[in-house]
């Protein structure tokens, strides 16, 4: 009995929360590291044992909050397969960079799930945070090979959802984007034992 | 016999240049042998594989078009056929020997990985092997009736990305207008903008002396060093002003402001007098007599800190964070003789031309304004003569050419990084050079047709430029933080640079050639002799 209490238990909702928290920090990291917005609009925050930068811009903040609360709901219901953060040139709307966050759904701890009567995972939270930290460090390191974004840029997030997913208010269908002469780099992935998150960056290679 | 075998073996090992009797076959032997055996087979294999592959490729393209939203599938489908193609279209049928090696490098070449790595490591989790296999096998049995189950499997596999692409309609804003990626500085740092001009003159690349400057305020907008004509250097460190006698090395503290507000600007009166003007955070300009170490008067007129000062005889012009220029006549009781609304933001630098006819002001609003002196007066008119908006950042570096009338050099901040040369008599921009680094200050040499600029990130260097070609003469590095201010010694040989690393460095960058100096002295002596003669007559 004592062993069971110490055993970690992650519910679907908790797993979705971890994913969305990761997405929030990952998106903010990308915005900061890629120099999309002035560095003075960012605030340092301790997370996953490292210092990460979070945008202080009210519009960006509200955009991400709305996006992520909706995404969390979808992830719990297993409606989302991928979120794509796209970086656009403001002048000609060209897509310069695309950060894909693939969401995969995993079994979790089958034995424990039966016991609890719902799908749960038993991965150590510390381990998950360690994995996320590795991805974050990789995101920070990408600036060494990603091309300079030498124009005014903006970003958008596209959600790849299932067909049976209904469109909530203020949401709309989007056109798929493509990058010409794209290069893909897969970063590390992490798993909560219920969800697996893969991060891939594709960028436009200009010779 | 056994011992002979052993001896033979030893012999064959010992002969290094003989033919190899044991060991694997030579590559060319294998090649010729196998080609002789079945050339037809290898040909037919190639044909089959080519035909096969083209079919597969087509279907792959179709797939990728239908699934454009899914980057993953494009990636995987594009990669696999090239790999297979390269393997099958190899000329030698010896592929069984080393299939692993031959397959690896090709996709990399095609996709031009930026780091030109020598290995391609396919991401197995990205590649949809089931789908690839299905697509290939389907093409092969095209002639047969398509089985219902096969189709169903194919549909299930090809539909990796069912569903819809959604976006939130309340978009995040774009980066603010005029914002430039700060990484631009880093990315363009490696390129040297113009060729370093070979100079016959020797320029020492290390500072002559380094002085400590604790608590120096790392603020781009202040002007806190000035070297007087009587060889005394005034430096503001924090809330105090120190005087350093460059001849004797003596240091005196002139003043210390109450509170922790730093001194924002210092400026010596022209012509070697002992009067020093000091701009403060509270917006006042104080006038100090440095011989008696006594404050003479305090002049107000600004609502914000006074970051720049410039003398024109008995008029001191002060530029402030409130964007105004105030001309103070230090002799009068009502010192404020004119207030000009010059800039919309903080004034970074103010400089009167040596002839006292023009006042140049650089602002944080990226403007460089030239103000003509009022008729018969020593203060400027309220309407500018020129307003140059070519700089893309704050104009802090500002210096009038001492030997050529109406020539002004100006340098922009991080987002601009250019030095521009202006002729204020015509309003022409004579030259512009991108320095690839923030320009914090500029001084002209009095001995040479050169100017020196102090820079910030990334090298914190001093650069000597040839005028008017703007070729680089020398680059002096040493500061570990940006070079905030530059000042030329009264003899014109030494430049003092104040860095944000809390050091003042003295560079003997404009030393005169001893032989040349002698000549000029001789010439002067001859001239005075001539004068004497004229006087006698």
XYZ file of C-alpha atoms in Angstrom:
744
model
C 0.000 0.000 0.000
C 2.777 2.340 0.926
C 4.395 1.671 -2.418
C 1.308 2.770 -4.230
C 1.129 6.089 -2.563
C 4.653 6.973 -3.577
C 3.948 5.924 -7.131
C 3.479 8.892 -9.433
C 0.159 9.312 -11.109
C -0.438 11.561 -14.095
C -3.948 11.971 -15.415
C -4.862 12.947 -18.949
C -5.643 16.442 -17.784
C -2.333 16.745 -16.002
C -0.488 15.487 -19.015
C -2.237 18.040 -21.215
C -1.295 20.728 -18.732
C 2.355 19.733 -18.873
C 2.215 19.822 -22.650
C 0.591 23.229 -22.770
C 3.022 24.648 -20.257
C 5.819 23.338 -22.414
C 4.191 24.911 -25.473
C 3.918 28.261 -23.729
C 7.571 28.318 -22.799
C 8.688 26.851 -26.105
C 6.758 29.427 -28.145
C 8.046 32.273 -25.977
C 11.590 30.934 -26.241
C 11.327 30.835 -29.998
C 9.966 34.387 -30.106
C 12.823 35.593 -27.915
C 15.675 33.554 -29.342
C 14.778 34.278 -32.941
C 14.591 37.983 -32.181
C 11.031 38.451 -33.399
C 10.243 41.025 -30.753
C 12.435 43.490 -28.885
C 14.269 41.737 -26.047
C 13.168 44.383 -23.552
C 9.565 43.158 -23.867
C 10.544 39.828 -22.309
C 10.807 38.877 -18.667
C 13.064 36.168 -17.254
C 11.382 33.317 -15.415
C 12.719 30.218 -13.734
C 11.234 27.045 -15.151
C 12.470 23.470 -15.575
C 15.566 24.499 -13.659
C 16.659 27.038 -16.261
C 15.911 30.662 -16.928
C 13.436 31.145 -19.727
C 12.080 34.343 -21.203
C 8.407 35.112 -21.401
C 6.899 37.901 -23.440
C 5.336 40.719 -21.442
C 3.394 42.079 -24.398
C -0.292 41.968 -23.392
C -1.481 41.057 -26.882
C 0.963 38.194 -27.261
C 0.146 36.998 -23.756
C -3.596 36.933 -24.363
C -3.138 35.255 -27.749
C -1.104 32.457 -26.203
C -3.403 32.031 -23.213
C -6.479 31.689 -25.415
C -4.691 29.378 -27.790
C -3.301 27.125 -25.103
C -6.450 26.799 -22.995
C -8.307 25.669 -26.111
C -5.457 23.365 -27.118
C -5.395 21.827 -23.661
C -9.051 20.944 -24.010
C -8.369 19.375 -27.384
C -5.375 17.426 -26.172
C -7.426 15.936 -23.342
C -9.999 14.809 -25.910
C -7.213 13.617 -28.221
C -8.348 15.907 -31.017
C -5.046 17.511 -31.853
C -2.213 15.862 -33.672
C 0.058 18.817 -34.226
C 0.542 22.487 -33.474
C 2.593 24.553 -35.898
C 4.159 27.819 -34.902
C 4.797 29.674 -38.132
C 6.946 32.754 -38.479
C 5.892 35.072 -41.277
C 7.457 38.023 -42.975
C 5.075 40.887 -42.298
C 5.765 42.555 -45.638
C 4.888 39.698 -48.004
C 3.323 37.110 -45.674
C 5.957 34.592 -46.654
C 6.479 31.748 -44.223
C 10.093 31.777 -43.144
C 10.089 29.235 -40.393
C 7.816 26.590 -39.000
C 8.060 24.966 -35.603
C 6.024 21.772 -35.476
C 4.961 20.377 -32.160
C 3.644 16.877 -32.772
C 1.374 15.457 -30.157
C 1.180 11.696 -29.926
C -1.044 9.745 -27.597
C 0.373 6.923 -25.581
C -0.989 4.151 -23.434
C 0.339 5.269 -20.101
C 0.582 2.806 -17.240
C -1.928 0.117 -18.151
C -1.899 -1.660 -14.797
C -2.338 1.520 -12.832
C -5.042 2.740 -15.217
C -7.112 -0.351 -14.561
C -6.767 0.157 -10.887
C -7.803 3.798 -11.044
C -10.482 3.286 -13.668
C -9.076 6.046 -15.887
C -6.075 6.393 -18.127
C -3.103 7.458 -16.067
C 0.651 7.475 -16.458
C 3.273 6.823 -13.872
C 6.299 8.633 -15.188
C 8.377 10.528 -12.684
C 7.664 14.252 -12.902
C 11.326 15.043 -12.367
C 12.228 12.911 -15.341
C 9.677 14.687 -17.516
C 10.987 18.102 -16.496
C 14.510 16.964 -17.231
C 13.424 15.899 -20.703
C 11.640 19.186 -21.308
C 14.707 21.088 -20.166
C 16.805 19.272 -22.737
C 14.390 20.342 -25.474
C 14.431 23.942 -24.214
C 18.212 24.042 -24.312
C 18.076 22.692 -27.837
C 15.641 25.410 -28.856
C 18.034 28.015 -27.490
C 20.874 26.396 -29.411
C 19.025 26.513 -32.728
C 19.917 30.153 -33.288
C 23.410 29.011 -34.176
C 22.233 27.454 -37.424
C 18.880 29.023 -38.197
C 19.117 31.847 -40.728
C 18.739 35.431 -39.564
C 15.208 36.793 -39.744
C 16.170 40.123 -41.208
C 12.726 41.631 -41.594
C 9.715 42.524 -39.536
C 8.130 39.280 -38.528
C 5.002 38.067 -36.913
C 3.891 34.615 -35.864
C 0.839 32.450 -35.902
C -0.061 29.059 -34.550
C -1.958 26.527 -36.631
C -3.634 23.607 -34.932
C -3.889 20.336 -36.826
C -7.041 18.859 -35.433
C -9.202 15.841 -36.204
C -12.104 16.156 -38.612
C -14.720 15.609 -35.969
C -13.384 18.502 -33.980
C -15.857 21.359 -33.885
C -14.679 24.903 -34.453
C -15.167 27.097 -31.413
C -15.947 30.777 -31.532
C -13.182 33.040 -32.805
C -11.514 30.120 -34.520
C -11.387 29.526 -38.236
C -10.058 27.078 -40.744
C -6.631 27.875 -42.062
C -4.766 27.208 -45.238
C -1.838 24.814 -45.053
C 1.517 26.513 -45.287
C 4.591 25.461 -47.160
C 8.143 26.681 -46.994
C 10.123 26.740 -50.186
C 13.443 24.947 -50.038
C 12.742 23.810 -46.511
C 15.204 22.200 -44.173
C 14.004 20.140 -41.278
C 15.719 19.582 -37.986
C 14.174 17.327 -35.421
C 14.861 18.262 -31.847
C 14.629 15.969 -28.859
C 11.218 14.762 -27.817
C 9.740 14.202 -24.424
C 6.962 12.068 -23.109
C 4.650 12.247 -20.140
C 3.858 8.543 -20.683
C 0.395 9.641 -21.847
C 1.478 12.119 -24.489
C 4.626 12.364 -26.495
C 5.715 15.720 -27.822
C 8.058 15.980 -30.769
C 9.555 19.288 -31.795
C 10.668 19.872 -35.351
C 11.855 23.105 -36.872
C 11.715 23.679 -40.606
C 13.286 26.760 -42.072
C 13.831 28.294 -45.440
C 17.314 27.732 -46.726
C 18.530 30.600 -48.831
C 21.801 30.219 -50.649
C 55.111 -30.214 -43.945
C 53.606 -28.221 -41.198
C 56.808 -26.385 -40.476
C 57.202 -25.474 -44.180
C 53.721 -24.068 -44.221
C 54.611 -21.975 -41.259
C 57.813 -20.778 -42.964
C 55.935 -19.888 -46.168
C 53.468 -17.917 -44.190
C 56.208 -15.997 -42.431
C 57.863 -15.265 -45.784
C 54.715 -13.975 -47.339
C 54.156 -11.751 -44.366
C 57.683 -10.385 -44.506
C 57.560 -9.402 -48.194
C 55.842 -6.095 -48.247
C 55.964 -5.173 -51.927
C 55.063 -8.559 -53.405
C 51.600 -9.485 -54.626
C 49.139 -10.332 -51.926
C 48.539 -14.047 -52.021
C 46.172 -14.274 -49.164
C 43.468 -11.946 -48.050
C 40.420 -10.650 -49.847
C 40.217 -10.139 -53.582
C 41.148 -6.747 -54.994
C 38.261 -4.534 -55.815
C 39.004 -4.380 -59.530
C 39.289 -8.170 -59.697
C 35.932 -8.577 -58.140
C 34.432 -5.950 -60.365
C 35.665 -7.352 -63.642
C 34.823 -10.863 -62.571
C 31.251 -10.158 -61.700
C 30.635 -7.998 -64.721
C 31.921 -10.732 -66.970
C 29.678 -13.221 -65.377
C 26.341 -11.502 -65.818
C 26.364 -8.086 -67.439
C 22.892 -8.672 -68.766
C 21.548 -9.288 -65.343
C 22.901 -6.078 -63.943
C 21.439 -4.156 -66.840
C 18.044 -5.666 -66.542
C 18.047 -5.054 -62.843
C 18.786 -1.437 -63.411
C 15.992 -1.045 -65.913
C 13.478 -2.698 -63.724
C 14.434 -0.643 -60.776
C 14.309 2.585 -62.758
C 10.901 1.874 -64.090
C 9.769 0.940 -60.682
C 11.152 3.977 -59.057
C 9.670 6.481 -61.463
C 6.279 5.006 -60.737
C 6.813 5.224 -57.054
C 8.080 8.759 -57.324
C 4.975 9.845 -59.117
C 2.736 8.377 -56.549
C 4.811 9.942 -53.840
C 4.356 13.331 -55.396
C 0.675 12.869 -55.536
C 0.675 11.964 -51.944
C 2.676 14.944 -50.911
C 0.416 17.292 -52.789
C -2.646 15.908 -51.151
C -1.004 16.127 -47.809
C 0.752 19.411 -47.982
C -0.149 20.366 -44.493
C 1.867 17.532 -43.133
C 5.511 18.344 -43.244
C 6.414 15.017 -41.860
C 5.020 13.004 -44.636
C 6.700 15.203 -47.230
C 9.952 14.785 -45.493
C 9.729 11.074 -45.249
C 8.430 10.471 -48.734
C 11.003 12.674 -50.323
C 13.813 11.046 -48.541
C 13.043 7.437 -49.078
C 12.821 7.294 -52.861
C 16.091 9.088 -53.383
C 17.744 6.688 -51.130
C 16.343 3.683 -52.873
C 17.069 5.094 -56.277
C 20.659 5.638 -55.487
C 20.993 2.132 -54.260
C 19.348 0.488 -57.221
C 20.858 2.573 -59.973
C 24.384 1.844 -58.846
C 26.433 0.480 -61.678
C 28.167 -2.329 -59.899
C 26.027 -5.164 -58.741
C 28.323 -5.556 -55.768
C 25.750 -3.806 -53.682
C 25.462 -6.807 -51.451
C 28.910 -6.056 -50.198
C 28.175 -2.745 -48.620
C 24.619 -1.532 -49.002
C 24.824 0.569 -45.896
C 27.582 2.803 -47.132
C 26.228 3.481 -50.569
C 22.866 4.606 -49.280
C 23.960 7.019 -46.653
C 25.367 10.211 -48.153
C 23.002 10.879 -51.063
C 19.979 12.472 -49.396
C 22.263 14.884 -47.670
C 23.733 16.143 -50.902
C 20.327 16.656 -52.360
C 18.983 18.584 -49.425
C 22.058 20.724 -48.754
C 22.313 20.510 -45.037
C 23.854 23.753 -43.836
C 26.686 22.266 -41.860
C 27.699 19.959 -44.711
C 27.866 16.995 -42.413
C 29.381 13.855 -43.842
C 26.776 11.548 -42.452
C 23.076 11.372 -42.928
C 21.306 9.874 -39.993
C 17.711 9.247 -40.960
C 15.165 9.877 -38.330
C 13.437 6.547 -38.048
C 10.497 7.848 -36.131
C 9.867 10.454 -38.837
C 9.845 7.969 -41.652
C 6.644 6.182 -42.230
C 7.995 2.816 -43.300
C 4.622 1.128 -43.515
C 3.333 3.720 -45.909
C 6.467 3.625 -48.049
C 6.338 -0.089 -48.270
C 2.704 -0.042 -49.160
C 3.221 2.521 -51.904
C 6.046 0.529 -53.420
C 4.360 -2.823 -53.352
C 1.156 -1.369 -54.745
C 2.985 -0.093 -57.806
C 4.489 -3.505 -58.415
C 1.231 -5.334 -58.554
C -0.492 -2.697 -60.570
C -1.452 -5.172 -63.275
C -3.371 -7.259 -60.852
C -6.847 -6.502 -59.703
C -6.693 -4.057 -56.796
C -7.896 -5.974 -53.809
C -10.417 -4.336 -51.581
C -8.451 -5.000 -48.433
C -5.275 -3.553 -49.942
C -7.111 -0.379 -50.854
C -8.532 -0.098 -47.404
C -5.120 -0.484 -45.846
C -3.715 2.062 -48.237
C -6.396 4.550 -47.378
C -5.871 4.078 -43.708
C -2.143 4.528 -44.056
C -2.185 7.444 -46.454
C -4.589 9.333 -44.274
C -2.079 10.200 -41.617
C -3.360 13.713 -41.373
C -7.087 13.610 -41.431
C -8.970 16.553 -40.196
C -8.686 20.229 -40.337
C -6.245 22.986 -39.830
C -7.435 25.561 -37.345
C -6.242 28.970 -36.345
C -7.176 31.430 -33.678
C -8.519 34.521 -35.377
C -7.355 37.113 -32.854
C -3.809 37.303 -34.064
C -0.740 38.276 -32.123
C 0.708 41.613 -33.218
C 3.704 41.918 -35.521
C 6.975 43.261 -34.248
C 6.827 47.035 -33.709
C 7.465 49.275 -36.683
C 11.099 49.970 -37.237
C 12.243 47.201 -34.921
C 15.307 45.396 -36.142
C 16.468 41.993 -35.092
C 19.295 42.509 -32.654
C 20.925 39.368 -34.020
C 21.715 41.313 -37.170
C 24.797 42.689 -35.459
C 26.029 39.222 -34.634
C 25.363 37.801 -38.064
C 27.134 40.539 -39.976
C 30.002 40.875 -37.557
C 32.434 38.605 -39.383
C 32.559 40.734 -42.505
C 35.121 43.511 -42.517
C 33.369 46.411 -44.189
C 36.248 47.873 -46.076
C 39.835 47.041 -46.723
C 42.340 47.991 -44.108
C 44.517 50.586 -45.717
C 48.196 50.091 -45.357
C 49.710 53.019 -43.645
C 53.373 53.842 -43.513
C 52.791 55.433 -40.141
C 53.320 53.397 -37.012
C 50.222 53.164 -34.836
C 50.697 51.389 -31.509
C 47.985 48.796 -31.075
C 48.120 48.790 -27.309
C 47.128 51.666 -25.064
C 49.884 53.887 -23.753
C 48.288 54.026 -20.326
C 45.236 52.612 -18.651
C 43.500 54.559 -15.915
C 40.901 53.170 -13.580
C 37.471 54.740 -13.789
C 35.339 53.117 -11.115
C 31.585 53.813 -11.187
C 31.656 55.256 -14.675
C 28.043 55.421 -15.816
C 27.444 53.059 -18.715
C 25.028 55.360 -20.470
C 25.228 55.983 -24.162
C 23.478 59.348 -23.858
C 25.903 61.100 -21.533
C 29.064 63.032 -22.351
C 31.190 62.732 -19.267
C 34.785 63.263 -20.314
C 36.448 66.359 -21.679
C 40.112 67.237 -22.133
C 40.885 70.912 -21.816
C 43.327 72.957 -23.854
C 45.331 73.402 -20.654
C 45.862 69.608 -20.538
C 43.467 68.829 -17.727
C 41.019 66.008 -18.169
C 37.639 66.245 -16.498
C 35.925 62.922 -15.869
C 32.576 62.363 -14.216
C 32.428 59.120 -12.276
C 29.059 58.527 -10.708
C 28.038 61.705 -8.890
C 31.572 63.170 -8.702
C 33.800 65.036 -11.133
C 37.545 64.423 -11.047
C 40.271 66.444 -12.687
C 43.309 64.587 -13.954
C 46.290 66.661 -14.858
C 47.688 64.836 -17.848
C 51.059 66.496 -17.482
C 51.723 65.749 -13.820
C 49.336 62.862 -13.270
C 47.773 64.665 -10.315
C 44.137 63.865 -9.514
C 41.737 66.175 -7.719
C 38.078 65.804 -6.951
C 36.272 68.882 -8.141
C 32.786 68.200 -6.869
C 30.427 65.596 -5.620
C 26.692 66.067 -6.155
C 24.320 65.389 -3.330
C 22.440 62.161 -3.592
C 23.278 59.358 -5.960
C 22.257 61.129 -9.156
C 25.112 60.915 -11.630
C 26.761 63.836 -13.371
C 25.497 63.783 -16.945
C 27.903 65.970 -18.864
C 31.087 68.009 -18.515
C 32.546 70.576 -20.891
C 35.565 72.864 -20.674
C 35.384 76.420 -21.824
C 37.235 77.076 -25.075
C 40.771 78.428 -25.189
C 42.288 76.796 -22.126
C 40.342 78.592 -19.423
C 39.733 76.988 -16.077
C 35.934 77.067 -16.259
C 34.041 73.828 -16.466
C 30.346 73.440 -17.181
C 28.647 70.471 -15.535
C 25.249 69.116 -16.549
C 23.224 67.384 -13.845
C 20.379 64.898 -13.614
C 18.046 67.549 -12.219
C 18.330 69.630 -15.392
C 20.657 72.369 -14.173
C 23.962 73.477 -15.651
C 26.602 74.343 -13.061
C 29.583 76.506 -13.813
C 32.755 75.722 -11.863
C 36.076 77.516 -11.545
C 38.621 74.726 -11.407
C 41.489 76.884 -10.193
C 39.640 77.975 -7.085
C 37.645 74.719 -6.974
C 34.536 76.791 -6.517
C 31.074 76.791 -8.015
C 30.308 80.077 -9.718
C 26.674 79.696 -10.641
C 23.823 77.300 -11.287
C 21.724 77.778 -14.396
C 18.351 76.139 -14.836
C 16.176 75.886 -17.918
C 15.570 72.179 -18.413
C 12.978 69.795 -17.051
C 15.135 66.692 -17.481
C 18.788 65.716 -17.252
C 21.380 67.625 -19.248
C 23.315 65.050 -21.250
C 25.261 67.293 -23.611
C 27.017 70.646 -23.422
C 28.898 72.755 -25.927
C 30.614 76.114 -25.539
C 30.678 78.928 -28.052
C 32.800 81.656 -26.462
C 30.706 82.913 -23.522
C 27.582 80.998 -24.488
C 27.082 77.486 -23.193
C 24.478 75.466 -25.075
C 22.938 72.577 -23.215
C 20.943 69.683 -24.600
C 18.581 67.741 -22.423
C 16.439 64.660 -22.243
C 13.379 66.878 -22.717
C 14.569 67.495 -26.297
C 15.302 71.204 -25.806
C 18.473 73.144 -26.391
C 19.009 76.090 -24.043
C 21.625 78.742 -24.729
C 23.003 80.262 -21.558
C 25.007 83.477 -21.574
C 27.239 82.900 -18.580
C 28.028 86.616 -18.167
C 24.442 87.785 -17.761
C 22.163 87.648 -14.811
C 19.364 86.405 -17.086
C 21.463 83.588 -18.483
C 18.758 81.965 -20.591
C 18.995 83.754 -23.927
C 17.228 81.209 -26.098
C 15.374 77.925 -25.768
C 14.900 75.795 -28.847
C 12.575 72.858 -29.145
C 15.104 70.822 -31.105
C 14.235 67.148 -30.864
C 11.283 65.001 -29.913
C 13.484 62.809 -27.735
C 16.677 63.046 -25.699
C 19.540 65.034 -27.179
C 22.563 62.752 -27.347
C 25.203 65.227 -28.395
C 25.730 68.911 -29.147
C 28.703 70.386 -30.927
C 29.468 73.946 -32.017
C 31.586 74.125 -35.149
C 35.136 75.473 -34.607
C 34.214 78.715 -36.392
C 31.137 79.134 -34.180
C 28.769 79.437 -37.136
C 26.857 76.186 -36.800
C 25.582 74.071 -33.990
C 25.047 70.370 -34.641
C 22.677 68.373 -32.462
C 22.053 64.635 -32.561
C 18.959 63.156 -31.000
C 17.516 59.881 -29.915
C 14.781 60.542 -32.491
C 17.413 59.581 -35.142
C 17.630 63.182 -36.356
C 20.747 65.212 -36.924
C 19.974 68.930 -36.952
C 22.228 71.782 -37.981
C 21.397 75.177 -36.430
C 22.881 78.357 -37.840
C 24.204 80.960 -35.405
C 22.026 84.038 -35.015
C 23.210 87.121 -36.839
C 26.196 88.553 -34.964
C 25.423 86.394 -31.924
C 26.913 83.312 -30.376
C 23.720 81.376 -29.968
C 21.722 79.614 -32.637
C 18.579 80.574 -34.487
C 15.382 78.775 -33.496
C 14.963 77.312 -37.001
C 17.331 74.621 -38.201
C 19.314 74.954 -41.387
C 19.223 71.234 -42.139
C 17.574 68.283 -40.518
C 19.117 65.040 -41.660
C 17.094 61.898 -41.026
C 19.436 59.445 -42.730
C 20.519 57.788 -39.518
C 18.380 54.869 -38.391
C 19.288 55.139 -34.734
C 20.248 57.700 -32.097
C 22.944 60.085 -33.306
C 25.562 60.155 -30.564
C 28.893 60.342 -32.374
C 29.305 63.934 -33.550
C 32.490 65.808 -34.467
C 33.394 68.821 -36.581
C 36.442 68.582 -38.795
C 39.115 70.865 -37.294
C 40.918 71.599 -40.538
C 38.141 71.769 -43.106
C 35.324 74.293 -42.789
C 31.800 72.931 -42.476
C 32.669 69.221 -42.481
C 30.844 67.185 -39.867
C 31.062 63.504 -38.992
C 28.132 61.763 -37.329
C 27.625 58.195 -36.195
C 24.496 56.235 -35.404
C 23.606 53.717 -32.739
C 23.102 49.967 -32.814
C 20.399 49.834 -35.439
C 22.274 52.184 -37.773
C 25.992 51.672 -37.259
C 27.042 54.056 -40.008
C 29.371 57.006 -39.948
C 28.269 59.794 -42.259
C 30.275 62.773 -43.367
C 28.341 65.981 -44.102
C 29.165 69.287 -45.665
C 26.883 71.716 -43.858
C 27.647 74.509 -46.314
C 25.909 72.590 -49.088
C 23.882 70.088 -47.074
C 25.503 67.214 -48.930
C 26.177 63.802 -47.474
C 29.765 63.301 -48.630
C 30.317 59.780 -47.414
C 28.653 56.984 -45.546
C 30.302 53.852 -44.227
C 28.724 50.950 -42.399
C 30.922 50.154 -39.421
C 29.029 46.971 -38.417
C 28.967 48.150 -34.843
C 27.321 50.809 -32.710
C 29.117 54.153 -33.098
C 29.473 55.728 -29.666
C 31.800 58.608 -30.390
C 33.943 60.218 -33.056
C 37.031 62.446 -32.911
C 39.006 63.989 -35.738
C 42.762 64.036 -35.754
C 44.354 67.450 -35.972
C 47.618 66.134 -37.406
C 46.383 63.687 -39.981
C 43.511 63.571 -42.449
C 41.904 60.923 -40.298
C 39.158 60.405 -37.782
C 38.679 57.885 -35.025
C 35.459 56.222 -33.936
C 34.669 54.289 -30.789
C 32.401 51.272 -31.043
C 30.312 48.939 -28.981
C 29.279 45.359 -29.416
C 30.842 43.020 -30.476
C 34.514 44.036 -30.501
C 34.419 47.292 -28.519
C 37.104 48.592 -30.809
C 38.441 51.941 -31.899
C 38.755 52.420 -35.633
C 40.883 54.978 -37.406
C 39.440 56.024 -40.780
C 41.174 57.855 -43.593
C 39.339 60.960 -44.771
C 37.819 61.355 -47.332
C 38.136 57.781 -48.664
C 36.830 56.303 -45.375
C 39.260 53.411 -45.660
C 40.201 51.719 -42.436
C 43.670 52.643 -41.284
C 43.787 50.725 -38.043
C 41.630 48.973 -35.534
C 42.534 49.206 -31.878
C 41.043 46.669 -29.501
C 41.443 46.369 -25.783
C 38.261 47.520 -24.159
C 36.121 44.693 -22.869
C 32.946 46.749 -22.898
C 31.736 49.399 -25.314
C 33.782 52.554 -25.814
C 31.476 55.254 -24.525
C 33.432 58.442 -25.114
C 36.526 59.675 -26.911
C 38.566 62.780 -26.303
C 41.620 64.152 -28.061
C 44.536 65.534 -26.116
C 45.334 69.242 -26.656
C 48.567 68.345 -28.453
C 46.530 66.140 -30.818
C 48.695 63.039 -30.425
C 46.754 61.029 -27.889
C 43.174 59.869 -27.785
C 41.527 59.018 -24.514
C 38.782 56.417 -24.644
C 36.389 55.825 -21.799
C 34.933 52.336 -21.792
C 31.988 50.872 -19.977
C 34.537 48.413 -18.528
C 35.500 51.189 -16.068
C 38.812 51.992 -17.688
C 40.166 55.037 -19.447
C 42.743 54.134 -22.051
C 45.196 56.505 -23.650
C 46.169 55.644 -27.195
C 49.061 57.411 -28.901
C 47.320 56.969 -32.204
C 48.179 60.270 -33.880
C 51.856 60.614 -32.956
C 53.821 62.849 -35.243
C 56.778 61.501 -37.116
C 59.851 63.029 -35.340
C 61.464 64.083 -38.632
C 58.283 65.670 -39.909
C 57.716 67.477 -36.673
C 61.177 68.992 -36.910
C 60.393 70.184 -40.410
C 57.226 71.864 -39.351
C 59.016 73.544 -36.475
C 61.680 74.747 -38.886
C 59.040 76.033 -41.245
C 57.378 77.907 -38.423
C 60.709 79.383 -37.400
C 61.369 80.468 -40.958
C 57.933 82.018 -41.145
C 58.460 83.974 -37.975
C 61.791 85.136 -39.344
C 59.981 86.363 -42.443
C 57.520 88.158 -40.243
C 60.372 89.734 -38.404
C 61.781 90.918 -41.686
C 58.489 92.455 -42.688
C 58.299 94.176 -39.349
C 61.769 95.589 -39.729
C 60.910 97.067 -43.054
